[in-house]
Amino acid sequence: MSGLKSIKKPAVKRTQLFINNEWVNAVGGKTFESINPATEDVICSVQEGGKADVDLAVSAARLAMKRNSPWRTMAPAERGLLLMKMADIIERDIEYIASLEVVDNGKPFTSAVGDIRAGIKCLTYYGGYCDKIEGKTLAMENGKMGYTRYEPVGVVGAITPWNFPFMLSCFKLAHVLGAGNSIVLKPPEQTPLTSLLLGDIAIEAGIPAGVINIITGFGPTAGAAISEHPDINKVTFTGSTEVGHLIQKASGDTNLKRVTLELGGKSALIVGKSADLSMVVPLAQDACYVNMGQTCCALTRTYVHEDIYDEFVKQSAELAKKTRAKVGDPFADDIRYGPQVDKIQFEKILDFIDSGKKEGAKLECGGGRLTEKGYFVEPTVFSNVKDDMRIAKEEIFGPVQQIMKFSNIEEAIDRANDSEYGLAAAVFTNDLSEALYVSNSLESGQVWVNSFMSGGANTPFGGYKKSGIGREFGWDGLLPYMEIKTVVIKM
Ligand code: NAI
Ligand code: MG
């Protein structure tokens, strides 16, 4: 255990919009409610930003990017220190931030702490990069000198989802500010509370006014105002593939703003016949149920070799039945999974389970609501799943495992690749050649061998196909937040 203590009823400190280092109400005077998904109680009302508020935030962010501004003239190492200071403040306040995340999102306290620590690491990582962003001296004939400079792309709009609210806001900030840009951040409407805390953290760290702006509100209004804005240079988005299409289109219809999209997935796991069941059964299930299944890179299509299939299914069902005891009050000790984020997601998952039954998959266990209050779903296992069933093709975003049988590895690879998504994939095997062959053959932005989500701030992450455009993390993740300028001098 972390030794950290949760706060059962954390005070809500901020519900206003954060523009130019000031807290303000929305121009339109509207608010919306944030709900605790474990109890279905209203936590508080939050300002509902719209186009007019986004305009104000963009003006502030634009001013912060002007060539002689404090942010633009700051030494890169100083910029890095500011990011690290933010990281330190977050670590200091982690019990409070994690507790507020639990109330707003429903994830267990220990998971919230883990997420926030990942955010801290990303801020620190890109803080360390600031004074190491170096261009090249170019090969030229005598009498000429050429070099490249990496320059910030400008004002970046960042739109984030509710599954890892604080962590993803930190990830976006770290990339955007690490490359020297300013940001207009729109947190998710389901879980806006922790991202707002970044406003106070920015002020305390000493971030100049206008560099960070936070507009809470809904997607089709505040979100669309960002993706359509003529004076935003780039949008970075994490969320559904459906909205990813809209953002890409809005860019094309307006100013061709640069776009980084981290979208949905239906990630395949291939379990080879040499795999050690005592290791892979729990790992495969957690890789599917992680964050209550609300994880873009969850391994949701489980392909198991026919030699071990029956035993794998049996042990997975037994494990899921035991896991029921690990689903519950996210503040309680020994709880691994909380409720789904809201009623919409909860009902969508139950509808998927229904479709699985109707289309002929075998429900091994679970499949229903767990409690009367709160959006808790039973840990669910389907076997005998066929590739053309809805549960095998679409993103369920819930604790529902789909197990399929395969006979040979070529077939497994073809079936794994037969998806419109390509965010992540994994292979569990004790056969080294199989591990390498499968890893190289999968159409996926990342592949994990005998592990799951085993990366960090330095490992590029992103999707093939409809799982996204661009990468986050590492040097490759920083590049899309910069323009490359070439300067040639004739002597
Ligand atoms: P969503 O993609 O609608 O929402 C994500 C963010 O985009 C939110 O901040 C939202 O306000 C914003 N948004 C929505 N419509 C927009 C628009 N027209 N223009 C600009 N921004 C807009 O995702 P939602 O509705 O919360 O979940 C639907 C499904 O999407 C989930 O069931 C899941 O399958 C998938 N999803 C995937 C995520 C991932 O990590 N890749 C995260 C959240 C959802
Ligand atoms: Mg939506």
PDB file of C-alpha atoms in Angstrom, residues 18-22 55-75 79 82 152-156 173 176-177 179-184 202 206-214 231 233:
ATOM      1  CA  PHE A  18      -9.692  29.401 -15.661  1.00  0.00           C
ATOM      2  CA  ILE A  19      -8.670  32.081 -18.167  1.00  0.00           C
ATOM      3  CA  ASN A  20      -5.468  34.161 -18.083  1.00  0.00           C
ATOM      4  CA  ASN A  21      -4.699  32.967 -14.513  1.00  0.00           C
ATOM      5  CA  GLU A  22      -8.093  34.134 -13.237  1.00  0.00           C
ATOM      6  CA  ASP A  55     -12.709  32.864 -27.655  1.00  0.00           C
ATOM      7  CA  LEU A  56     -11.534  34.612 -24.474  1.00  0.00           C
ATOM      8  CA  ALA A  57      -9.262  31.707 -23.581  1.00  0.00           C
ATOM      9  CA  VAL A  58      -7.754  31.632 -27.078  1.00  0.00           C
ATOM     10  CA  SER A  59      -7.062  35.389 -26.948  1.00  0.00           C
ATOM     11  CA  ALA A  60      -5.232  34.949 -23.643  1.00  0.00           C
ATOM     12  CA  ALA A  61      -3.339  31.920 -24.953  1.00  0.00           C
ATOM     13  CA  ARG A  62      -2.416  33.806 -28.147  1.00  0.00           C
ATOM     14  CA  LEU A  63      -1.058  36.761 -26.145  1.00  0.00           C
ATOM     15  CA  ALA A  64       1.016  34.366 -24.061  1.00  0.00           C
ATOM     16  CA  MET A  65       2.624  33.130 -27.321  1.00  0.00           C
ATOM     17  CA  LYS A  66       3.567  36.607 -28.608  1.00  0.00           C
ATOM     18  CA  ARG A  67       7.249  36.814 -29.449  1.00  0.00           C
ATOM     19  CA  ASN A  68       8.318  39.043 -26.557  1.00  0.00           C
ATOM     20  CA  SER A  69       6.049  37.504 -23.918  1.00  0.00           C
ATOM     21  CA  PRO A  70       7.466  36.132 -20.636  1.00  0.00           C
ATOM     22  CA  TRP A  71       6.707  32.571 -21.802  1.00  0.00           C
ATOM     23  CA  ARG A  72       8.422  32.952 -25.190  1.00  0.00           C
ATOM     24  CA  THR A  73      11.516  34.660 -23.811  1.00  0.00           C
ATOM     25  CA  MET A  74      11.990  32.317 -20.865  1.00  0.00           C
ATOM     26  CA  ALA A  75      15.093  30.110 -20.912  1.00  0.00           C
ATOM     27  CA  ARG A  79      10.333  26.365 -18.505  1.00  0.00           C
ATOM     28  CA  LEU A  82       8.068  25.196 -13.983  1.00  0.00           C
ATOM     29  CA  PRO A 152       6.301  25.712 -30.651  1.00  0.00           C
ATOM     30  CA  VAL A 153       3.317  25.187 -32.936  1.00  0.00           C
ATOM     31  CA  GLY A 154       1.374  27.918 -31.090  1.00  0.00           C
ATOM     32  CA  VAL A 155      -1.933  27.750 -29.250  1.00  0.00           C
ATOM     33  CA  VAL A 156      -2.999  24.161 -28.642  1.00  0.00           C
ATOM     34  CA  LEU A 173      -0.113  19.846 -20.453  1.00  0.00           C
ATOM     35  CA  VAL A 176       2.005  21.168 -24.943  1.00  0.00           C
ATOM     36  CA  LEU A 177       4.039  23.195 -22.456  1.00  0.00           C
ATOM     37  CA  ALA A 179       7.315  22.094 -26.455  1.00  0.00           C
ATOM     38  CA  GLY A 180       6.763  25.723 -25.425  1.00  0.00           C
ATOM     39  CA  ASN A 181       3.126  26.185 -26.480  1.00  0.00           C
ATOM     40  CA  SER A 182       0.120  27.581 -24.622  1.00  0.00           C
ATOM     41  CA  ILE A 183      -3.028  25.554 -24.010  1.00  0.00           C
ATOM     42  CA  VAL A 184      -6.801  25.793 -23.922  1.00  0.00           C
ATOM     43  CA  ALA A 202      -0.176  26.591 -12.415  1.00  0.00           C
ATOM     44  CA  GLY A 206       4.597  30.450 -11.424  1.00  0.00           C
ATOM     45  CA  ILE A 207       3.289  29.707 -14.925  1.00  0.00           C
ATOM     46  CA  PRO A 208       2.766  33.068 -16.706  1.00  0.00           C
ATOM     47  CA  ALA A 209      -0.808  34.250 -17.321  1.00  0.00           C
ATOM     48  CA  GLY A 210      -2.479  32.917 -20.458  1.00  0.00           C
ATOM     49  CA  VAL A 211      -0.241  29.867 -20.853  1.00  0.00           C
ATOM     50  CA  ILE A 212      -2.823  27.547 -19.268  1.00  0.00           C
ATOM     51  CA  ASN A 213      -6.553  28.068 -19.726  1.00  0.00           C
ATOM     52  CA  ILE A 214      -9.261  25.604 -18.705  1.00  0.00           C
ATOM     53  CA  ASP A 231      -6.810  30.938 -34.175  1.00  0.00           C
ATOM     54  CA  ASN A 233      -2.864  25.994 -34.277  1.00  0.00           C
TER      55      ASN A 233
END
